[in-house]
């Protein structure tokens, strides 16, 4: 279950906005904190403890409304089947990540086991951009 938790700053603590005649706006009245809890985990809290997001609650509402159309789209059947299976080979993925992280050193040594796909992908990082 997903829960959207929030609290609003008391009105007397909100600083009015505006030029010559400042007044509270509807946006400033949404000042507060928010958090999303999913399966008992607080998504916006720091693992070492601490507070939730201290910002305008309306921003969370706007972000949820923006993401809603994509979130409600059906998940493709082939992706459901893949995610339902146990295809995660973490040792292999960690080994592959280590190999890809060391591509430059191995390429410069002309090592036989160089991952040339990673070299081609990483070379663009070494080439300076064209002048404007």
mmCIF file of C-alpha atoms in Angstrom:
data_model
loop_
_atom_site.group_PDB
_atom_site.id
_atom_site.type_symbol
_atom_site.label_atom_id
_atom_site.label_comp_id
_atom_site.label_asym_id
_atom_site.label_seq_id
_atom_site.Cartn_x
_atom_site.Cartn_y
_atom_site.Cartn_z
ATOM 1 C CA UNK A 1 0.000 0.000 0.000
ATOM 2 C CA UNK A 2 1.202 3.511 -0.781
ATOM 3 C CA UNK A 3 0.485 6.370 1.614
ATOM 4 C CA UNK A 4 1.119 10.047 0.980
ATOM 5 C CA UNK A 5 1.845 11.641 4.336
ATOM 6 C CA UNK A 6 2.043 15.396 4.771
ATOM 7 C CA UNK A 7 1.597 18.237 7.201
ATOM 8 C CA UNK A 8 1.076 21.947 6.640
ATOM 9 C CA UNK A 9 2.858 24.824 8.333
ATOM 10 C CA UNK A 10 0.498 26.761 10.634
ATOM 11 C CA UNK A 11 -0.870 29.834 8.875
ATOM 12 C CA UNK A 12 0.585 32.252 11.458
ATOM 13 C CA UNK A 13 4.091 30.896 10.639
ATOM 14 C CA UNK A 14 3.825 31.493 6.879
ATOM 15 C CA UNK A 15 5.576 34.581 5.532
ATOM 16 C CA UNK A 16 3.296 36.534 3.154
ATOM 17 C CA UNK A 17 4.510 37.131 -0.401
ATOM 18 C CA UNK A 18 4.184 40.111 -2.662
ATOM 19 C CA UNK A 19 5.533 43.570 -3.314
ATOM 20 C CA UNK A 20 3.946 46.552 -1.549
ATOM 21 C CA UNK A 21 1.066 44.601 0.001
ATOM 22 C CA UNK A 22 2.284 41.099 0.848
ATOM 23 C CA UNK A 23 -0.393 38.490 1.448
ATOM 24 C CA UNK A 24 -0.486 34.715 1.751
ATOM 25 C CA UNK A 25 -1.062 33.055 -1.609
ATOM 26 C CA UNK A 26 -2.673 29.660 -2.115
ATOM 27 C CA UNK A 27 0.774 28.319 -3.054
ATOM 28 C CA UNK A 28 2.489 29.632 0.093
ATOM 29 C CA UNK A 29 -0.314 28.138 2.199
ATOM 30 C CA UNK A 30 0.856 24.668 1.070
ATOM 31 C CA UNK A 31 4.200 25.099 2.860
ATOM 32 C CA UNK A 32 4.905 22.044 4.976
ATOM 33 C CA UNK A 33 6.440 18.590 4.768
ATOM 34 C CA UNK A 34 5.645 15.408 2.887
ATOM 35 C CA UNK A 35 6.704 11.799 2.545
ATOM 36 C CA UNK A 36 5.625 8.749 0.590
ATOM 37 C CA UNK A 37 5.342 5.463 2.463
ATOM 38 C CA UNK A 38 5.329 2.261 0.416
ATOM 39 C CA UNK A 39 5.124 -1.123 2.141
ATOM 40 C CA UNK A 40 6.202 0.451 5.416
ATOM 41 C CA UNK A 41 9.244 2.213 3.929
ATOM 42 C CA UNK A 42 9.517 5.971 3.933
ATOM 43 C CA UNK A 43 10.852 6.895 0.494
ATOM 44 C CA UNK A 44 11.934 10.465 1.223
ATOM 45 C CA UNK A 45 13.519 10.012 4.646
ATOM 46 C CA UNK A 46 17.253 9.683 5.085
ATOM 47 C CA UNK A 47 18.257 6.160 6.220
ATOM 48 C CA UNK A 48 20.186 7.621 9.170
ATOM 49 C CA UNK A 49 16.968 9.186 10.395
ATOM 50 C CA UNK A 50 15.644 12.637 9.946
ATOM 51 C CA UNK A 51 12.773 14.507 8.519
ATOM 52 C CA UNK A 52 10.707 14.187 5.397
ATOM 53 C CA UNK A 53 10.806 16.649 2.523
ATOM 54 C CA UNK A 54 10.356 20.179 3.840
ATOM 55 C CA UNK A 55 8.764 21.931 0.867
ATOM 56 C CA UNK A 56 5.467 23.010 -0.625
ATOM 57 C CA UNK A 57 3.031 20.079 -0.495
ATOM 58 C CA UNK A 58 1.412 21.242 -3.727
ATOM 59 C CA UNK A 59 4.633 20.290 -5.565
ATOM 60 C CA UNK A 60 4.127 16.645 -4.600
ATOM 61 C CA UNK A 61 0.527 16.865 -5.818
ATOM 62 C CA UNK A 62 1.654 18.393 -9.133
ATOM 63 C CA UNK A 63 4.336 15.718 -9.605
ATOM 64 C CA UNK A 64 1.862 12.916 -8.886
ATOM 65 C CA UNK A 65 -0.616 14.366 -11.384
ATOM 66 C CA UNK A 66 2.137 14.670 -14.017
ATOM 67 C CA UNK A 67 3.242 11.036 -13.548
ATOM 68 C CA UNK A 68 -0.238 9.559 -13.275
ATOM 69 C CA UNK A 69 -0.939 8.930 -17.005
ATOM 70 C CA UNK A 70 2.288 6.936 -17.436
ATOM 71 C CA UNK A 71 1.857 5.134 -14.104
ATOM 72 C CA UNK A 72 -1.597 3.919 -15.132
ATOM 73 C CA UNK A 73 -0.434 2.455 -18.448
ATOM 74 C CA UNK A 74 -0.444 -1.344 -18.506
ATOM 75 C CA UNK A 75 2.923 -3.030 -18.130
ATOM 76 C CA UNK A 76 3.867 -4.951 -21.314
ATOM 77 C CA UNK A 77 3.369 -8.716 -20.932
ATOM 78 C CA UNK A 78 6.968 -9.582 -21.823
ATOM 79 C CA UNK A 79 8.245 -7.236 -19.113
ATOM 80 C CA UNK A 80 5.837 -8.742 -16.565
ATOM 81 C CA UNK A 81 7.105 -12.224 -17.434
ATOM 82 C CA UNK A 82 10.724 -11.109 -17.171
ATOM 83 C CA UNK A 83 10.250 -9.357 -13.832
ATOM 84 C CA UNK A 84 8.264 -12.282 -12.415
ATOM 85 C CA UNK A 85 11.126 -14.699 -13.140
ATOM 86 C CA UNK A 86 14.417 -14.865 -11.287
ATOM 87 C CA UNK A 87 16.746 -13.495 -13.962
ATOM 88 C CA UNK A 88 18.926 -11.426 -11.687
ATOM 89 C CA UNK A 89 22.458 -12.752 -11.664
ATOM 90 C CA UNK A 90 23.986 -10.303 -9.199
ATOM 91 C CA UNK A 91 27.489 -11.819 -9.194
ATOM 92 C CA UNK A 92 27.595 -11.576 -12.990
ATOM 93 C CA UNK A 93 26.285 -8.002 -12.948
ATOM 94 C CA UNK A 94 28.871 -6.966 -10.347
ATOM 95 C CA UNK A 95 31.657 -8.597 -12.381
ATOM 96 C CA UNK A 96 30.431 -6.863 -15.535
ATOM 97 C CA UNK A 97 30.325 -3.522 -13.725
ATOM 98 C CA UNK A 98 33.899 -3.965 -12.473
ATOM 99 C CA UNK A 99 35.016 -4.834 -16.015
ATOM 100 C CA UNK A 100 33.298 -1.829 -17.509
ATOM 101 C CA UNK A 101 34.687 0.467 -14.812
ATOM 102 C CA UNK A 102 38.245 -0.555 -15.695
ATOM 103 C CA UNK A 103 37.948 -0.370 -19.489
ATOM 104 C CA UNK A 104 40.412 2.470 -19.995
ATOM 105 C CA UNK A 105 43.325 0.889 -18.130
ATOM 106 C CA UNK A 106 42.858 -2.432 -19.910
ATOM 107 C CA UNK A 107 42.513 -0.734 -23.284
ATOM 108 C CA UNK A 108 45.725 1.240 -22.769
ATOM 109 C CA UNK A 109 47.505 -1.988 -21.826
ATOM 110 C CA UNK A 110 45.978 -3.609 -24.934
ATOM 111 C CA UNK A 111 44.738 -6.471 -22.768
ATOM 112 C CA UNK A 112 43.129 -9.359 -24.640
ATOM 113 C CA UNK A 113 40.024 -9.312 -22.467
ATOM 114 C CA UNK A 114 39.257 -5.636 -23.113
ATOM 115 C CA UNK A 115 35.546 -4.926 -23.421
ATOM 116 C CA UNK A 116 35.698 -3.041 -26.696
ATOM 117 C CA UNK A 117 32.023 -2.100 -26.583
ATOM 118 C CA UNK A 118 32.716 -0.268 -23.324
ATOM 119 C CA UNK A 119 35.812 1.320 -24.847
ATOM 120 C CA UNK A 120 33.817 2.652 -27.805
ATOM 121 C CA UNK A 121 31.126 3.952 -25.458
ATOM 122 C CA UNK A 122 33.670 5.549 -23.121
ATOM 123 C CA UNK A 123 35.908 7.114 -25.752
ATOM 124 C CA UNK A 124 33.362 9.843 -26.321
ATOM 125 C CA UNK A 125 34.106 10.979 -22.761
ATOM 126 C CA UNK A 126 37.783 11.453 -23.640
ATOM 127 C CA UNK A 127 37.320 13.320 -26.906
ATOM 128 C CA UNK A 128 36.946 17.069 -26.425
ATOM 129 C CA UNK A 129 33.745 18.567 -27.799
ATOM 130 C CA UNK A 130 33.972 20.458 -31.079
ATOM 131 C CA UNK A 131 34.571 24.210 -30.784
ATOM 132 C CA UNK A 132 31.461 26.401 -30.902
#
